Amino acid sequence: MEIRKYNSDDIKQFTDLMPDLGYPSSLDEMKVRMQRIESNPNYYTFVAINDNNLVGMIGITIHTTYTNNDEKIQITSLVTKKEYRGQGIAKALIKYVEEWSLKRGSDFIYLLSGKSEKRIKAHELYKFLGYEITGYRFVKCMKK
């Protein structure tokens, strides 16, 4: 398996992965979304490729906060194709981002995750990899 930076040639397989993330999207929607993401220098997308098939992805953002001058990396999306789950792909993607972050001089990675039953296996993986629960997420959706 190879892990590398996303490129626009991946768009079709990337779009096919979105239902497994829980967000089915059309090819046109994903083209717009990925153009926006790729044009933002604080966003990075890495993909896992197995036999020329895109089998997973991880999306991250780089943040600077008011508390200190250290760069913080947020994992914003992580998904493995359903038929490839349980093969260590998500773990490999997280480890790849951890190493990538350290090379940049960033030693702080965090992620936010929902509390639904569907997320239990993901939470177990995060804990296994050394991630700790440190707080809550508060959300307010304000309709336009």
JSON list of C-alpha atoms in Angstrom, two decimals:
[
{"chain": "A", "resi": 1, "resn": "MET", "atom": "CA", "xyz": [0.00, 0.00, 0.00]},
{"chain": "A", "resi": 2, "resn": "GLU", "atom": "CA", "xyz": [1.18, 3.50, -0.85]},
{"chain": "A", "resi": 3, "resn": "ILE", "atom": "CA", "xyz": [0.21, 6.68, 0.98]},
{"chain": "A", "resi": 4, "resn": "ARG", "atom": "CA", "xyz": [0.65, 9.92, -0.90]},
{"chain": "A", "resi": 5, "resn": "LYS", "atom": "CA", "xyz": [-0.75, 13.41, -1.32]},
{"chain": "A", "resi": 6, "resn": "TYR", "atom": "CA", "xyz": [-4.10, 13.64, -3.11]},
{"chain": "A", "resi": 7, "resn": "ASN", "atom": "CA", "xyz": [-4.04, 14.91, -6.70]},
{"chain": "A", "resi": 8, "resn": "SER", "atom": "CA", "xyz": [-6.83, 15.85, -9.08]},
{"chain": "A", "resi": 9, "resn": "ASP", "atom": "CA", "xyz": [-6.50, 12.55, -10.97]},
{"chain": "A", "resi": 10, "resn": "ASP", "atom": "CA", "xyz": [-7.92, 10.88, -7.84]},
{"chain": "A", "resi": 11, "resn": "ILE", "atom": "CA", "xyz": [-11.23, 12.75, -8.00]},
{"chain": "A", "resi": 12, "resn": "LYS", "atom": "CA", "xyz": [-13.43, 9.91, -9.33]},
{"chain": "A", "resi": 13, "resn": "GLN", "atom": "CA", "xyz": [-12.24, 7.31, -6.81]},
{"chain": "A", "resi": 14, "resn": "PHE", "atom": "CA", "xyz": [-12.22, 9.96, -4.10]},
{"chain": "A", "resi": 15, "resn": "THR", "atom": "CA", "xyz": [-15.87, 10.75, -4.85]},
{"chain": "A", "resi": 16, "resn": "ASP", "atom": "CA", "xyz": [-16.67, 7.02, -4.70]},
{"chain": "A", "resi": 17, "resn": "LEU", "atom": "CA", "xyz": [-15.21, 6.97, -1.17]},
{"chain": "A", "resi": 18, "resn": "MET", "atom": "CA", "xyz": [-17.49, 9.71, 0.19]},
{"chain": "A", "resi": 19, "resn": "PRO", "atom": "CA", "xyz": [-20.50, 7.43, 0.96]},
{"chain": "A", "resi": 20, "resn": "ASP", "atom": "CA", "xyz": [-18.22, 5.41, 3.26]},
{"chain": "A", "resi": 21, "resn": "LEU", "atom": "CA", "xyz": [-17.46, 8.66, 5.09]},
{"chain": "A", "resi": 22, "resn": "GLY", "atom": "CA", "xyz": [-21.21, 9.21, 5.39]},
{"chain": "A", "resi": 23, "resn": "TYR", "atom": "CA", "xyz": [-21.44, 12.04, 2.85]},
{"chain": "A", "resi": 24, "resn": "PRO", "atom": "CA", "xyz": [-22.48, 10.80, -0.59]},
{"chain": "A", "resi": 25, "resn": "SER", "atom": "CA", "xyz": [-21.55, 13.48, -3.11]},
{"chain": "A", "resi": 26, "resn": "SER", "atom": "CA", "xyz": [-21.69, 13.92, -6.86]},
{"chain": "A", "resi": 27, "resn": "LEU", "atom": "CA", "xyz": [-18.54, 14.20, -8.93]},
{"chain": "A", "resi": 28, "resn": "ASP", "atom": "CA", "xyz": [-19.30, 17.86, -9.65]},
{"chain": "A", "resi": 29, "resn": "GLU", "atom": "CA", "xyz": [-19.79, 18.61, -5.93]},
{"chain": "A", "resi": 30, "resn": "MET", "atom": "CA", "xyz": [-16.49, 16.94, -5.10]},
{"chain": "A", "resi": 31, "resn": "LYS", "atom": "CA", "xyz": [-14.64, 18.80, -7.85]},
{"chain": "A", "resi": 32, "resn": "VAL", "atom": "CA", "xyz": [-15.76, 22.12, -6.35]},
{"chain": "A", "resi": 33, "resn": "ARG", "atom": "CA", "xyz": [-15.02, 20.97, -2.80]},
{"chain": "A", "resi": 34, "resn": "MET", "atom": "CA", "xyz": [-11.56, 19.65, -3.60]},
{"chain": "A", "resi": 35, "resn": "GLN", "atom": "CA", "xyz": [-10.63, 22.74, -5.62]},
{"chain": "A", "resi": 36, "resn": "ARG", "atom": "CA", "xyz": [-11.45, 24.84, -2.55]},
{"chain": "A", "resi": 37, "resn": "ILE", "atom": "CA", "xyz": [-9.55, 22.53, -0.23]},
{"chain": "A", "resi": 38, "resn": "GLU", "atom": "CA", "xyz": [-6.53, 22.29, -2.52]},
{"chain": "A", "resi": 39, "resn": "SER", "atom": "CA", "xyz": [-6.37, 26.08, -2.90]},
{"chain": "A", "resi": 40, "resn": "ASN", "atom": "CA", "xyz": [-6.14, 26.55, 0.88]},
{"chain": "A", "resi": 41, "resn": "PRO", "atom": "CA", "xyz": [-2.50, 26.25, 2.02]},
{"chain": "A", "resi": 42, "resn": "ASN", "atom": "CA", "xyz": [-3.59, 25.04, 5.47]},
{"chain": "A", "resi": 43, "resn": "TYR", "atom": "CA", "xyz": [-5.42, 21.96, 4.13]},
{"chain": "A", "resi": 44, "resn": "TYR", "atom": "CA", "xyz": [-3.76, 18.70, 3.15]},
{"chain": "A", "resi": 45, "resn": "THR", "atom": "CA", "xyz": [-5.32, 15.49, 1.87]},
{"chain": "A", "resi": 46, "resn": "PHE", "atom": "CA", "xyz": [-3.49, 12.17, 1.77]},
{"chain": "A", "resi": 47, "resn": "VAL", "atom": "CA", "xyz": [-4.78, 8.99, 0.14]},
{"chain": "A", "resi": 48, "resn": "ALA", "atom": "CA", "xyz": [-4.06, 5.30, 0.57]},
{"chain": "A", "resi": 49, "resn": "ILE", "atom": "CA", "xyz": [-3.63, 3.40, -2.69]},
{"chain": "A", "resi": 50, "resn": "ASN", "atom": "CA", "xyz": [-3.75, -0.40, -2.97]},
{"chain": "A", "resi": 51, "resn": "ASP", "atom": "CA", "xyz": [-3.36, -1.99, -6.44]},
{"chain": "A", "resi": 52, "resn": "ASN", "atom": "CA", "xyz": [-4.26, 1.33, -8.11]},
{"chain": "A", "resi": 53, "resn": "ASN", "atom": "CA", "xyz": [-7.41, 1.59, -5.99]},
{"chain": "A", "resi": 54, "resn": "LEU", "atom": "CA", "xyz": [-8.00, 4.50, -3.63]},
{"chain": "A", "resi": 55, "resn": "VAL", "atom": "CA", "xyz": [-8.91, 2.66, -0.41]},
{"chain": "A", "resi": 56, "resn": "GLY", "atom": "CA", "xyz": [-8.69, 5.41, 2.21]},
{"chain": "A", "resi": 57, "resn": "MET", "atom": "CA", "xyz": [-8.06, 9.07, 2.90]},
{"chain": "A", "resi": 58, "resn": "ILE", "atom": "CA", "xyz": [-7.14, 11.42, 5.68]},
{"chain": "A", "resi": 59, "resn": "GLY", "atom": "CA", "xyz": [-7.71, 15.15, 5.61]},
{"chain": "A", "resi": 60, "resn": "ILE", "atom": "CA", "xyz": [-5.93, 17.58, 7.91]},
{"chain": "A", "resi": 61, "resn": "THR", "atom": "CA", "xyz": [-5.79, 21.28, 8.62]},
{"chain": "A", "resi": 62, "resn": "ILE", "atom": "CA", "xyz": [-2.97, 23.29, 10.15]},
{"chain": "A", "resi": 63, "resn": "HIS", "atom": "CA", "xyz": [-3.94, 25.69, 12.91]},
{"chain": "A", "resi": 64, "resn": "THR", "atom": "CA", "xyz": [-2.26, 28.47, 14.82]},
{"chain": "A", "resi": 65, "resn": "THR", "atom": "CA", "xyz": [-3.96, 29.45, 18.07]},
{"chain": "A", "resi": 66, "resn": "TYR", "atom": "CA", "xyz": [-3.90, 32.37, 20.47]},
{"chain": "A", "resi": 67, "resn": "THR", "atom": "CA", "xyz": [-2.40, 30.28, 23.28]},
{"chain": "A", "resi": 68, "resn": "ASN", "atom": "CA", "xyz": [1.11, 29.77, 21.85]},
{"chain": "A", "resi": 69, "resn": "ASN", "atom": "CA", "xyz": [3.14, 29.87, 18.65]},
{"chain": "A", "resi": 70, "resn": "ASP", "atom": "CA", "xyz": [3.08, 26.14, 18.02]},
{"chain": "A", "resi": 71, "resn": "GLU", "atom": "CA", "xyz": [1.43, 24.74, 14.93]},
{"chain": "A", "resi": 72, "resn": "LYS", "atom": "CA", "xyz": [-1.40, 22.30, 15.63]},
{"chain": "A", "resi": 73, "resn": "ILE", "atom": "CA", "xyz": [-2.60, 19.66, 13.20]},
{"chain": "A", "resi": 74, "resn": "GLN", "atom": "CA", "xyz": [-6.26, 18.68, 13.16]},
{"chain": "A", "resi": 75, "resn": "ILE", "atom": "CA", "xyz": [-7.41, 15.46, 11.54]},
{"chain": "A", "resi": 76, "resn": "THR", "atom": "CA", "xyz": [-10.66, 16.59, 9.93]},
{"chain": "A", "resi": 77, "resn": "SER", "atom": "CA", "xyz": [-11.57, 13.48, 7.92]},
{"chain": "A", "resi": 78, "resn": "LEU", "atom": "CA", "xyz": [-10.52, 9.85, 8.00]},
{"chain": "A", "resi": 79, "resn": "VAL", "atom": "CA", "xyz": [-12.15, 7.01, 6.11]},
{"chain": "A", "resi": 80, "resn": "THR", "atom": "CA", "xyz": [-11.34, 3.58, 4.76]},
{"chain": "A", "resi": 81, "resn": "LYS", "atom": "CA", "xyz": [-13.39, 1.93, 2.03]},
{"chain": "A", "resi": 82, "resn": "LYS", "atom": "CA", "xyz": [-15.83, -0.44, 3.72]},
{"chain": "A", "resi": 83, "resn": "GLU", "atom": "CA", "xyz": [-14.50, -3.57, 2.05]},
{"chain": "A", "resi": 84, "resn": "TYR", "atom": "CA", "xyz": [-10.95, -2.74, 3.22]},
{"chain": "A", "resi": 85, "resn": "ARG", "atom": "CA", "xyz": [-11.72, -2.00, 6.86]},
{"chain": "A", "resi": 86, "resn": "GLY", "atom": "CA", "xyz": [-9.85, -3.97, 9.50]},
{"chain": "A", "resi": 87, "resn": "GLN", "atom": "CA", "xyz": [-6.67, -4.13, 7.41]},
{"chain": "A", "resi": 88, "resn": "GLY", "atom": "CA", "xyz": [-4.77, -1.33, 9.17]},
{"chain": "A", "resi": 89, "resn": "ILE", "atom": "CA", "xyz": [-5.34, 1.37, 6.55]},
{"chain": "A", "resi": 90, "resn": "ALA", "atom": "CA", "xyz": [-6.71, 4.00, 8.95]},
{"chain": "A", "resi": 91, "resn": "LYS", "atom": "CA", "xyz": [-3.87, 3.27, 11.35]},
{"chain": "A", "resi": 92, "resn": "ALA", "atom": "CA", "xyz": [-1.33, 3.65, 8.53]},
{"chain": "A", "resi": 93, "resn": "LEU", "atom": "CA", "xyz": [-2.91, 6.96, 7.44]},
{"chain": "A", "resi": 94, "resn": "ILE", "atom": "CA", "xyz": [-2.77, 8.34, 10.99]},
{"chain": "A", "resi": 95, "resn": "LYS", "atom": "CA", "xyz": [0.84, 7.20, 11.43]},
{"chain": "A", "resi": 96, "resn": "TYR", "atom": "CA", "xyz": [1.73, 8.82, 8.09]},
{"chain": "A", "resi": 97, "resn": "VAL", "atom": "CA", "xyz": [0.26, 12.14, 9.23]},
{"chain": "A", "resi": 98, "resn": "GLU", "atom": "CA", "xyz": [2.04, 11.87, 12.59]},
{"chain": "A", "resi": 99, "resn": "GLU", "atom": "CA", "xyz": [5.40, 11.42, 10.85]},
{"chain": "A", "resi": 100, "resn": "TRP", "atom": "CA", "xyz": [4.58, 14.18, 8.33]},
{"chain": "A", "resi": 101, "resn": "SER", "atom": "CA", "xyz": [3.68, 16.52, 11.20]},
{"chain": "A", "resi": 102, "resn": "LEU", "atom": "CA", "xyz": [6.90, 15.83, 13.09]},
{"chain": "A", "resi": 103, "resn": "LYS", "atom": "CA", "xyz": [8.94, 16.56, 9.95]},
{"chain": "A", "resi": 104, "resn": "ARG", "atom": "CA", "xyz": [7.20, 19.97, 9.82]},
{"chain": "A", "resi": 105, "resn": "GLY", "atom": "CA", "xyz": [8.05, 20.57, 13.46]},
{"chain": "A", "resi": 106, "resn": "SER", "atom": "CA", "xyz": [4.48, 20.04, 14.67]},
{"chain": "A", "resi": 107, "resn": "ASP", "atom": "CA", "xyz": [4.11, 17.68, 17.59]},
{"chain": "A", "resi": 108, "resn": "PHE", "atom": "CA", "xyz": [0.45, 18.27, 18.48]},
{"chain": "A", "resi": 109, "resn": "ILE", "atom": "CA", "xyz": [-2.34, 16.45, 16.63]},
{"chain": "A", "resi": 110, "resn": "TYR", "atom": "CA", "xyz": [-5.99, 16.42, 17.57]},
{"chain": "A", "resi": 111, "resn": "LEU", "atom": "CA", "xyz": [-9.29, 15.32, 16.13]},
{"chain": "A", "resi": 112, "resn": "LEU", "atom": "CA", "xyz": [-12.97, 15.71, 16.87]},
{"chain": "A", "resi": 113, "resn": "SER", "atom": "CA", "xyz": [-15.31, 12.74, 16.69]},
{"chain": "A", "resi": 114, "resn": "GLY", "atom": "CA", "xyz": [-19.01, 12.20, 17.15]},
{"chain": "A", "resi": 115, "resn": "LYS", "atom": "CA", "xyz": [-20.37, 10.22, 20.05]},
{"chain": "A", "resi": 116, "resn": "SER", "atom": "CA", "xyz": [-22.68, 7.87, 18.12]},
{"chain": "A", "resi": 117, "resn": "GLU", "atom": "CA", "xyz": [-22.52, 4.09, 18.39]},
{"chain": "A", "resi": 118, "resn": "LYS", "atom": "CA", "xyz": [-21.12, 3.99, 14.84]},
{"chain": "A", "resi": 119, "resn": "ARG", "atom": "CA", "xyz": [-17.96, 5.71, 16.07]},
{"chain": "A", "resi": 120, "resn": "ILE", "atom": "CA", "xyz": [-17.03, 3.15, 18.77]},
{"chain": "A", "resi": 121, "resn": "LYS", "atom": "CA", "xyz": [-14.47, 1.27, 16.63]},
{"chain": "A", "resi": 122, "resn": "ALA", "atom": "CA", "xyz": [-12.90, 4.54, 15.50]},
{"chain": "A", "resi": 123, "resn": "HIS", "atom": "CA", "xyz": [-12.64, 5.70, 19.11]},
{"chain": "A", "resi": 124, "resn": "GLU", "atom": "CA", "xyz": [-10.97, 2.42, 20.06]},
{"chain": "A", "resi": 125, "resn": "LEU", "atom": "CA", "xyz": [-8.42, 2.97, 17.28]},
{"chain": "A", "resi": 126, "resn": "TYR", "atom": "CA", "xyz": [-7.67, 6.52, 18.42]},
{"chain": "A", "resi": 127, "resn": "LYS", "atom": "CA", "xyz": [-7.14, 5.35, 22.01]},
{"chain": "A", "resi": 128, "resn": "PHE", "atom": "CA", "xyz": [-4.97, 2.44, 20.82]},
{"chain": "A", "resi": 129, "resn": "LEU", "atom": "CA", "xyz": [-2.78, 4.94, 18.95]},
{"chain": "A", "resi": 130, "resn": "GLY", "atom": "CA", "xyz": [-2.34, 7.07, 22.07]},
{"chain": "A", "resi": 131, "resn": "TYR", "atom": "CA", "xyz": [-5.01, 9.74, 21.58]},
{"chain": "A", "resi": 132, "resn": "GLU", "atom": "CA", "xyz": [-6.79, 10.87, 24.72]},
{"chain": "A", "resi": 133, "resn": "ILE", "atom": "CA", "xyz": [-10.25, 12.29, 25.31]},
{"chain": "A", "resi": 134, "resn": "THR", "atom": "CA", "xyz": [-9.67, 15.83, 26.56]},
{"chain": "A", "resi": 135, "resn": "GLY", "atom": "CA", "xyz": [-12.92, 17.70, 26.21]},
{"chain": "A", "resi": 136, "resn": "TYR", "atom": "CA", "xyz": [-16.28, 18.33, 24.65]},
{"chain": "A", "resi": 137, "resn": "ARG", "atom": "CA", "xyz": [-17.45, 19.79, 21.38]},
{"chain": "A", "resi": 138, "resn": "PHE", "atom": "CA", "xyz": [-20.27, 22.34, 21.42]},
{"chain": "A", "resi": 139, "resn": "VAL", "atom": "CA", "xyz": [-22.14, 22.99, 18.19]},
{"chain": "A", "resi": 140, "resn": "LYS", "atom": "CA", "xyz": [-24.75, 25.51, 17.12]},
{"chain": "A", "resi": 141, "resn": "CYS", "atom": "CA", "xyz": [-26.16, 25.31, 13.62]},
{"chain": "A", "resi": 142, "resn": "MET", "atom": "CA", "xyz": [-27.45, 28.69, 12.48]},
{"chain": "A", "resi": 143, "resn": "LYS", "atom": "CA", "xyz": [-29.53, 28.41, 9.34]},
{"chain": "A", "resi": 144, "resn": "LYS", "atom": "CA", "xyz": [-29.10, 31.10, 6.71]}
]
